[in-house]
mmCIF file of C-alpha atoms in Angstrom:
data_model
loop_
_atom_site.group_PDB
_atom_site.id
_atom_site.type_symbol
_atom_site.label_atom_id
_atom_site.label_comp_id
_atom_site.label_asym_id
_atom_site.label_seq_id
_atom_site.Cartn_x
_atom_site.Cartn_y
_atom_site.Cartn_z
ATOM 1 C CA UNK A 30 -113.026 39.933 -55.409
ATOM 2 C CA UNK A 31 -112.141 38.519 -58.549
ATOM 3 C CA UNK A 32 -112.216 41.067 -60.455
ATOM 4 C CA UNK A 33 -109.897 43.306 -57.861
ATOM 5 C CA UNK A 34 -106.940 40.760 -58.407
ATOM 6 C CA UNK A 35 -107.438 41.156 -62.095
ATOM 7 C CA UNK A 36 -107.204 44.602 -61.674
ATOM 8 C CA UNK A 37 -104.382 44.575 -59.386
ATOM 9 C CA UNK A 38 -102.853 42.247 -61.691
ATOM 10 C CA UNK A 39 -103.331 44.993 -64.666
ATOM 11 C CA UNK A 40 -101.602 47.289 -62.738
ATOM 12 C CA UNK A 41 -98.495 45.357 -61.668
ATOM 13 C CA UNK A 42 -97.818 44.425 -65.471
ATOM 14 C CA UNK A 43 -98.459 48.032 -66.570
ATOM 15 C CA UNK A 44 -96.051 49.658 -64.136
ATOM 16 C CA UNK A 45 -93.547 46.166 -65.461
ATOM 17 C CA UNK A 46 -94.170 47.776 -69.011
ATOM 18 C CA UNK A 47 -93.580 51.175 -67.968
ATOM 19 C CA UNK A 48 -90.322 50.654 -65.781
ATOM 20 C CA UNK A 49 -89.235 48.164 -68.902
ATOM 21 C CA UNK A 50 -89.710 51.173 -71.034
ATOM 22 C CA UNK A 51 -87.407 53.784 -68.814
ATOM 23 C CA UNK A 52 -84.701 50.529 -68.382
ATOM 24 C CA UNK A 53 -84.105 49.961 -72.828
ATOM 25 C CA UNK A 54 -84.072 54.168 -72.450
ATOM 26 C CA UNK A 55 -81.578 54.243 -69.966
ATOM 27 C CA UNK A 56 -79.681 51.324 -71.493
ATOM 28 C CA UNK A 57 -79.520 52.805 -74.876
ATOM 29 C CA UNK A 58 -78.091 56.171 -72.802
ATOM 30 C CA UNK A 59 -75.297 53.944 -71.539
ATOM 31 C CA UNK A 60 -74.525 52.247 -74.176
ATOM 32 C CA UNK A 61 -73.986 55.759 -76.209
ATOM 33 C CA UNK A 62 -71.700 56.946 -72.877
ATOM 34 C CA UNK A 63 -69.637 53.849 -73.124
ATOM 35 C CA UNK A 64 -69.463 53.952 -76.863
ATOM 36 C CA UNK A 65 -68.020 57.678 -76.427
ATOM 37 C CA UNK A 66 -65.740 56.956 -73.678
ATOM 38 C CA UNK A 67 -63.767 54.252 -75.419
ATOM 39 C CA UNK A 68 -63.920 56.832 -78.628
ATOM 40 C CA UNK A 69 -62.127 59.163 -76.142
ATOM 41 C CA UNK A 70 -59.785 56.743 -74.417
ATOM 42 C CA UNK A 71 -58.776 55.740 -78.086
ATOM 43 C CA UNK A 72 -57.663 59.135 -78.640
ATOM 44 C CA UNK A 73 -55.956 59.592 -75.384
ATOM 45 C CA UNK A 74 -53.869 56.482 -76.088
ATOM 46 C CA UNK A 75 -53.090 57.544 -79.277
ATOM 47 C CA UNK A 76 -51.607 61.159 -78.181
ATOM 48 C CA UNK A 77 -50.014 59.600 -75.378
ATOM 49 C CA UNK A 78 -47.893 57.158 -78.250
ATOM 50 C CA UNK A 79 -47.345 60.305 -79.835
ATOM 51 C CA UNK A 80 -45.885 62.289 -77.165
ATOM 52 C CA UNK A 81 -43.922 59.050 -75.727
ATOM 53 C CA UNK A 82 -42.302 58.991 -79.777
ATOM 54 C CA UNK A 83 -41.421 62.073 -79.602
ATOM 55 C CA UNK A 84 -39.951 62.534 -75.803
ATOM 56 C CA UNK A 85 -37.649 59.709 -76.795
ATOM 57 C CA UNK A 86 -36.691 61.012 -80.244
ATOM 58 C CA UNK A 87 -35.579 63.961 -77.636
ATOM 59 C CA UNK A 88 -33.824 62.079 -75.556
ATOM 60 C CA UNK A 89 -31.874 60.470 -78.322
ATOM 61 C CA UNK A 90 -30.948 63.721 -80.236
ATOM 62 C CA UNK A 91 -29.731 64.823 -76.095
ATOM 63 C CA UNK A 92 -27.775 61.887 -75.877
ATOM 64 C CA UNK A 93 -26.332 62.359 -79.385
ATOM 65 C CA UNK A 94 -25.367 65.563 -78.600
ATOM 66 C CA UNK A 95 -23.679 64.622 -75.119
ATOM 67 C CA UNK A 96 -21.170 62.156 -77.749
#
């Protein structure tokens, strides 16, 4: 009897291992998609400044023009 609770036991703390094992995998996967994304945001927000610099240089050259 004993030595089916041990062996139960074994189990349990090898499937532990094993799920530990696909969790740091799909952490480290997450961690690279989150690193990307703000990589990307970054960008975005940087074109966006861009293209808000130069719609307003626009609209001041307009409203130059209008004078």
């Amino acid at each position: 009897m004993a030595n089916n609770d041990l062996e139960a036991l074994e189990e349990k703390v090898d499937e532990l291992i094993a799920l530990s094992e696909v969790l740091v995998e799909e952490n480290q996967m997450l961690k690279t998609k989150q690193q990307s994304w703000t990589t990307e945001r970054a960008k975005l927000v940087e074109k966006n400044e861009l293209v808000k610099n130069r719609v307003e240089s626009m609209i001041a050259r307009l409203k130059a023009l209008d004078k």
